[in-house]
GROMACS .gro file of C-alpha atoms in nm:
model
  245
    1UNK     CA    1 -11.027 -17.122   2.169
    2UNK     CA    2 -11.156 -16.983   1.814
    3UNK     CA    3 -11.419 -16.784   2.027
    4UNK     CA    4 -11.142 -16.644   2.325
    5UNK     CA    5 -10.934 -16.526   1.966
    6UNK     CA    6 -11.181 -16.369   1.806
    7UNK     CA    7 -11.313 -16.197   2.163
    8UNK     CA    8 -10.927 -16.080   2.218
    9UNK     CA    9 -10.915 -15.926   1.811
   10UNK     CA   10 -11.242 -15.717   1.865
   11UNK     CA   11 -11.076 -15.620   2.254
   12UNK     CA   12 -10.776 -15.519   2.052
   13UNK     CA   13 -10.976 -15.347   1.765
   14UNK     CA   14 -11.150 -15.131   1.978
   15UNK     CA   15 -10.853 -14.984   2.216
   16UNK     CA   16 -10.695 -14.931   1.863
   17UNK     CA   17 -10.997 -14.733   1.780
   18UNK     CA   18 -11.062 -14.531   2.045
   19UNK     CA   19 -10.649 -14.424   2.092
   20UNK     CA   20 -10.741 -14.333   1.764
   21UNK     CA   21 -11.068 -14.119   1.804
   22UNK     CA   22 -10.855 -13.963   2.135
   23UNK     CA   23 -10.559 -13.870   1.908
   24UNK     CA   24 -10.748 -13.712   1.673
   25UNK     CA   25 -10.957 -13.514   1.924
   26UNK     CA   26 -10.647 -13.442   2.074
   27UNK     CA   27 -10.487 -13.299   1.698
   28UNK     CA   28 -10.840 -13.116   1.641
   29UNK     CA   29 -10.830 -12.946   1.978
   30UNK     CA   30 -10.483 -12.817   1.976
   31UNK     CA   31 -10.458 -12.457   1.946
   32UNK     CA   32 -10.372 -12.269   1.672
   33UNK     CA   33 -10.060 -12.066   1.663
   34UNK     CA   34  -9.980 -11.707   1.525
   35UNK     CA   35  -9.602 -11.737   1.355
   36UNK     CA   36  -9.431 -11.418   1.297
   37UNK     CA   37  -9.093 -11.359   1.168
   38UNK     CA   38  -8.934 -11.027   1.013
   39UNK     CA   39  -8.629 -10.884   0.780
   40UNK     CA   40  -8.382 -10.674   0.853
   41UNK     CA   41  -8.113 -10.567   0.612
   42UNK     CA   42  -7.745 -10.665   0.690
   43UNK     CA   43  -7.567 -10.332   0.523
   44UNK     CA   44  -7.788 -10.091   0.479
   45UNK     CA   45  -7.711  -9.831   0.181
   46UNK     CA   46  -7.564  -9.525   0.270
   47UNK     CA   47  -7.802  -9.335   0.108
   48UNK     CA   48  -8.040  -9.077   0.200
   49UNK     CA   49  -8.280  -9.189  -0.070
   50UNK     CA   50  -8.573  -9.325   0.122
   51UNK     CA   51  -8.666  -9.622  -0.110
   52UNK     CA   52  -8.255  -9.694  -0.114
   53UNK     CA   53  -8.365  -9.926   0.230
   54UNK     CA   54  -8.681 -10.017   0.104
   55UNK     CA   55  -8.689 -10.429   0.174
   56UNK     CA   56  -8.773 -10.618  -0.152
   57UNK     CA   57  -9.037 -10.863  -0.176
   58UNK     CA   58  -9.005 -11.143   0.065
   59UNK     CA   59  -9.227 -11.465   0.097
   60UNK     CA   60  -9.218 -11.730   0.413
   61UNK     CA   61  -9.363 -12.064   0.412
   62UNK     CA   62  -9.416 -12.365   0.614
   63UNK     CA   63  -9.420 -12.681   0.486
   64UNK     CA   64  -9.616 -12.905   0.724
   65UNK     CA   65  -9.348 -13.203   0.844
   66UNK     CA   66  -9.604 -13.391   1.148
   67UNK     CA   67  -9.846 -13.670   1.036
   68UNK     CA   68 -10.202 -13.530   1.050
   69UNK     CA   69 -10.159 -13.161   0.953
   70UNK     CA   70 -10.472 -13.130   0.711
   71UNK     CA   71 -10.399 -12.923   0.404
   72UNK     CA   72 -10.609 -12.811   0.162
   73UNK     CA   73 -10.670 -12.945  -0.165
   74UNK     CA   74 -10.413 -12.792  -0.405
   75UNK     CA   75 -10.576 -12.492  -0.601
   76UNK     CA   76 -10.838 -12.381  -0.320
   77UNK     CA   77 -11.009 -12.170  -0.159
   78UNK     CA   78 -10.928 -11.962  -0.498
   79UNK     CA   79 -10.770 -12.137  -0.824
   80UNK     CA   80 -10.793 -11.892  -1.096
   81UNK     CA   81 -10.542 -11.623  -0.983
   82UNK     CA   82 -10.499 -11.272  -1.283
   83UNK     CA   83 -10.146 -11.171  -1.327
   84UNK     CA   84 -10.245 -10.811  -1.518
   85UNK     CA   85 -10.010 -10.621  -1.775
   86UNK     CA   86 -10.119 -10.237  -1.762
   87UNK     CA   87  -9.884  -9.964  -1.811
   88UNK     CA   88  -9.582 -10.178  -1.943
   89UNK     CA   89  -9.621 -10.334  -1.623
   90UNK     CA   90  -9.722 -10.647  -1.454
   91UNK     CA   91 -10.004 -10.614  -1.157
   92UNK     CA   92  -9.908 -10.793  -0.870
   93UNK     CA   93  -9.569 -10.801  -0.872
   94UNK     CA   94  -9.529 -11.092  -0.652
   95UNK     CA   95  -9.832 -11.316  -0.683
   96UNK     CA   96  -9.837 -11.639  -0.456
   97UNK     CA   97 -10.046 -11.965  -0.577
   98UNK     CA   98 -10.178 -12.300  -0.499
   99UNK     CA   99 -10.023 -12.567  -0.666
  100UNK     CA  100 -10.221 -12.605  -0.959
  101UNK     CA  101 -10.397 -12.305  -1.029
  102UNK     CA  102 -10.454 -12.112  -1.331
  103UNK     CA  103 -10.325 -11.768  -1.370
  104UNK     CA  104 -10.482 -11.555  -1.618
  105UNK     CA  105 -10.209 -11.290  -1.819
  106UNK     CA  106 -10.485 -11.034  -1.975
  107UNK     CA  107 -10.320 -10.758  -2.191
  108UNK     CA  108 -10.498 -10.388  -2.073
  109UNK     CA  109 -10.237 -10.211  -2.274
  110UNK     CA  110 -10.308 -10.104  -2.626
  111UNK     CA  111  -9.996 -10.279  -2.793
  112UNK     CA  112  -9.852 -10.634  -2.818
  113UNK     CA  113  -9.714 -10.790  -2.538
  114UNK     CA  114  -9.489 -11.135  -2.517
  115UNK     CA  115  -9.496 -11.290  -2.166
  116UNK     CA  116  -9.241 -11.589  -2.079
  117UNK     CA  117  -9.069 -11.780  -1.797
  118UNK     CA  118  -8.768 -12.010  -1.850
  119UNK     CA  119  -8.666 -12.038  -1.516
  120UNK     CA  120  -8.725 -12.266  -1.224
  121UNK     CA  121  -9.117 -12.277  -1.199
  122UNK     CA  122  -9.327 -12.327  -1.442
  123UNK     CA  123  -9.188 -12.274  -1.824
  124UNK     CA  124  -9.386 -12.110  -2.059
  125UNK     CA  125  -9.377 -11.887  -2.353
  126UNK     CA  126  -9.766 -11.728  -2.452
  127UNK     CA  127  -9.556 -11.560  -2.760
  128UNK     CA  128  -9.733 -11.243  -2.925
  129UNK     CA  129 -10.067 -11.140  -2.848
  130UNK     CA  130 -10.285 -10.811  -2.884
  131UNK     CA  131 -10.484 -10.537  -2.675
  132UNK     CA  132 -10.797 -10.698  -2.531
  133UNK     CA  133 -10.678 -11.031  -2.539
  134UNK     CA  134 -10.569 -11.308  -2.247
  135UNK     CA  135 -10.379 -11.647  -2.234
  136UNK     CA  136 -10.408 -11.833  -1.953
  137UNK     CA  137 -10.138 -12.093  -1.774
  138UNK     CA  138 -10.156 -12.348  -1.494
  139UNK     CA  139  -9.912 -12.363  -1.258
  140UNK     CA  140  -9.878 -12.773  -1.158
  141UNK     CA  141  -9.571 -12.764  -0.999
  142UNK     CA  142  -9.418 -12.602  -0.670
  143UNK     CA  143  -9.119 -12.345  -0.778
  144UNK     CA  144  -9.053 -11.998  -0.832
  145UNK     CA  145  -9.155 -11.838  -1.171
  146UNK     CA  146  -8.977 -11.496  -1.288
  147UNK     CA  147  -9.209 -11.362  -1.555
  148UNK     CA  148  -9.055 -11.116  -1.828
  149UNK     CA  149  -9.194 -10.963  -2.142
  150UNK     CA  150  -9.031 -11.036  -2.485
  151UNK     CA  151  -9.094 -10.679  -2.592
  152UNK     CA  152  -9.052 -10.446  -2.299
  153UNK     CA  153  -8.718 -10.543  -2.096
  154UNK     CA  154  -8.889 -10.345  -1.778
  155UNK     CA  155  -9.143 -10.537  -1.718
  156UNK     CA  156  -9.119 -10.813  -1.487
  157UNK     CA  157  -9.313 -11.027  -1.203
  158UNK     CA  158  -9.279 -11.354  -0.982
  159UNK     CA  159  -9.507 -11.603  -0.934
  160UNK     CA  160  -9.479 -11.878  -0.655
  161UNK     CA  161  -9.660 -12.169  -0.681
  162UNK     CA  162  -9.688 -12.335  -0.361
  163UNK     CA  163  -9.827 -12.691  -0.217
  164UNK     CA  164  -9.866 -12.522   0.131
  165UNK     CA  165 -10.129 -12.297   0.227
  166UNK     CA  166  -9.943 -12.167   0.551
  167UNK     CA  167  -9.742 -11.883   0.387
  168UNK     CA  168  -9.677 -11.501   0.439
  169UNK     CA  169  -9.605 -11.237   0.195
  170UNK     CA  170  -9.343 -10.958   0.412
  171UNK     CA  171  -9.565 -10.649   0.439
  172UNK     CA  172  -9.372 -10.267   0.405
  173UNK     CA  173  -9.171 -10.311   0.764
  174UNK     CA  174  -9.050 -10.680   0.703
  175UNK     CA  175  -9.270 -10.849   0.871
  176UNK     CA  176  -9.424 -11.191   0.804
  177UNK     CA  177  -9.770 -11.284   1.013
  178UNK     CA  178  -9.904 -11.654   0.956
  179UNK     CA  179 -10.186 -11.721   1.150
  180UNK     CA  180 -10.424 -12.007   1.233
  181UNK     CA  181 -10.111 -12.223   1.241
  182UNK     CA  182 -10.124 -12.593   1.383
  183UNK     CA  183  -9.918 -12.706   1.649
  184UNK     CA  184  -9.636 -12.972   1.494
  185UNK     CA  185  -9.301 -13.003   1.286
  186UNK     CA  186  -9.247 -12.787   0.991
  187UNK     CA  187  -9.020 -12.685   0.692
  188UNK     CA  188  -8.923 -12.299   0.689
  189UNK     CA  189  -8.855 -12.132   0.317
  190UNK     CA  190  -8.786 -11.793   0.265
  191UNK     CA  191  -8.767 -11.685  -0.092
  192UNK     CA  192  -8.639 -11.310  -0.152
  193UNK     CA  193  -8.591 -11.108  -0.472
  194UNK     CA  194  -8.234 -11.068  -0.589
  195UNK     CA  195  -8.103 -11.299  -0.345
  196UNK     CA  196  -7.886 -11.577  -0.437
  197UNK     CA  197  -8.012 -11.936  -0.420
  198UNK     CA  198  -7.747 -12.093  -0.203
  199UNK     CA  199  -7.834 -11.822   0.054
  200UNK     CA  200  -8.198 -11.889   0.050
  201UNK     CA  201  -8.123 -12.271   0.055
  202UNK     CA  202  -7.933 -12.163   0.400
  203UNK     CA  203  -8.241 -12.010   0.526
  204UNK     CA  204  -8.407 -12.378   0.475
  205UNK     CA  205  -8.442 -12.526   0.858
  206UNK     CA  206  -8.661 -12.725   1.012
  207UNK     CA  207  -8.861 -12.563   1.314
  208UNK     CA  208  -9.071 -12.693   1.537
  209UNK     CA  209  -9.454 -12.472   1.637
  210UNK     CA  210  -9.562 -12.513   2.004
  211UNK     CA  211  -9.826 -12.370   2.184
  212UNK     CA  212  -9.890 -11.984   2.214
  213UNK     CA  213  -9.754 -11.745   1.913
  214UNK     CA  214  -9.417 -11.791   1.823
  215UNK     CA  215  -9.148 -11.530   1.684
  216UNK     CA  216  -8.877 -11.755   1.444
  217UNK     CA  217  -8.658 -11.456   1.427
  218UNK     CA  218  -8.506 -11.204   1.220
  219UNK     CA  219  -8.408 -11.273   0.852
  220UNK     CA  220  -8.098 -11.084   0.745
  221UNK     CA  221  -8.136 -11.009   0.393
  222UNK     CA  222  -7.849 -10.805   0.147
  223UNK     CA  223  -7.972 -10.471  -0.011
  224UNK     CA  224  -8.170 -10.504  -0.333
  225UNK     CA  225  -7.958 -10.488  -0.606
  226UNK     CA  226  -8.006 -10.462  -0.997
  227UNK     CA  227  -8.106 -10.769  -1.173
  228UNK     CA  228  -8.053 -10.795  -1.549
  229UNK     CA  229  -8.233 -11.072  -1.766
  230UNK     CA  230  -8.199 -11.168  -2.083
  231UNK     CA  231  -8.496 -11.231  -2.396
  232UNK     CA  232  -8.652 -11.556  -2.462
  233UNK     CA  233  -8.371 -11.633  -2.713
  234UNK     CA  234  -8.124 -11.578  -2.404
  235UNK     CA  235  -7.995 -11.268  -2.597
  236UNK     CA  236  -7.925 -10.937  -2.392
  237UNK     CA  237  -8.222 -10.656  -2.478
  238UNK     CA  238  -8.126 -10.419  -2.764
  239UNK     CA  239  -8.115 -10.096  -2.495
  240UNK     CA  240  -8.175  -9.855  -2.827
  241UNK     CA  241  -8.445 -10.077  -2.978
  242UNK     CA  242  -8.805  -9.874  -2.982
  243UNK     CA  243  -9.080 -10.200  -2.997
  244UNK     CA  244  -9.306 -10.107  -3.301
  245UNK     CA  245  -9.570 -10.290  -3.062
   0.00000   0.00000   0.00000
């Protein structure tokens, strides 16, 4: 009886296993899918000004829902990403990240510069450093990051810090182009500048990626407007201030 038990175990073992070995051939060999989506903008200005219905910086994402999607470990292929202040300016704009990475902040401009965030991604202040110098910050948690400069009230970036690698940055028309995309259940995010939160939070759906390339649609965003942020004190910017820096 002992024997017949044991005999039945291994008989159960190895249909286990090999419904096992099957599904996973079966994940491996699925095809991957090419995910586009695009922007269009719900009132466009009436403006003749060209850059008036220019779309502003858009990122897509997919968070993987289905048991089995393989991602990659958080701060590969790349996990030292440079976030570059030139020209009272900050080069990218819009940088996207692994959770986890370090971003390097080197100053190429021949004055001072103060970089913080105090907003919903990582919160930082590097406080005052010099020409020639860098400070560097990891990013270990998944948010958005708007990046401002103590001194100079123009300057301004976003970093996203993401635990997904299956994202898209909108390119000049709109458009967002993931490719290489596994078949299975995801989470769509859209994150665009100058929106509000509740409306991105309505963009927030779940979708499901099937065989052969997939449109998810248009994305109606608002026209860019003006966005006004305060210092790291949470003071408004003295407008006739000139920075000694």
């Amino acid at each position: 009886m002992k024997r017949q038990m044991q005999i039945r175990i291994l008989a159960v073992s190895l249909l286990v296993g090999a419904g096992c070995i099957a599904w996973a051939q079966n994940r491996s060999s699925s095809p991957a899918v090419k995910v586009t989506a695009h922007m269009e903008m719900s009132h466009p200005p009436a403006s003749s000004n060209k850059y008036a219905h220019a779309l502003p910086p858009a990122v897509l994402w997919l968070k993987p829902l289905t048991p089995g999607i393989v991602i990659p470990t958080a701060g590969s292929p790349k996990s030292v990403y440079t976030l570059l202040q030139k020209d009272k300016m900050f080069s990218p704009h819009l940088l996207v990240v692994p959770t986890g990475s370090v971003v390097h902040f080197p100053n190429a401009d021949p004055f001072f510069h103060n970089v913080f965030s105090l907003f919903n991604g990582q919160r930082f202040d590097l406080g005052l450093y010099e020409a020639g110098k860098m400070k560097t910050v990891m990013f270990s948690r998944e948010g958005v990051s708007y990046i401002f400069c103590n001194i100079h009230s123009d300057m301004s970036a976003v970093i996203l810090s993401l635990s997904t690698p299956f994202y898209s940055i909108a390119d000049a028309q709109g458009t967002f182009h993931i490719d290489g995309l596994p078949v299975g259940e995801y989470e769509l995010h859209v994150w665009v500048e100058g929106e509000q939160q509740s409306t991105l939070d309505q963009w927030t759906r779940r979708v499901s990626i099937s065989n052969g390339n997939q449109d998810l649609g248009p994305i109606s965003v608002h026209p860019p407007a003006a966005v006004h942020h305060a210092n790291k004190f949470g003071q408004a910017y003295d407008p006739a201030a000139k920075p000694v820096y």
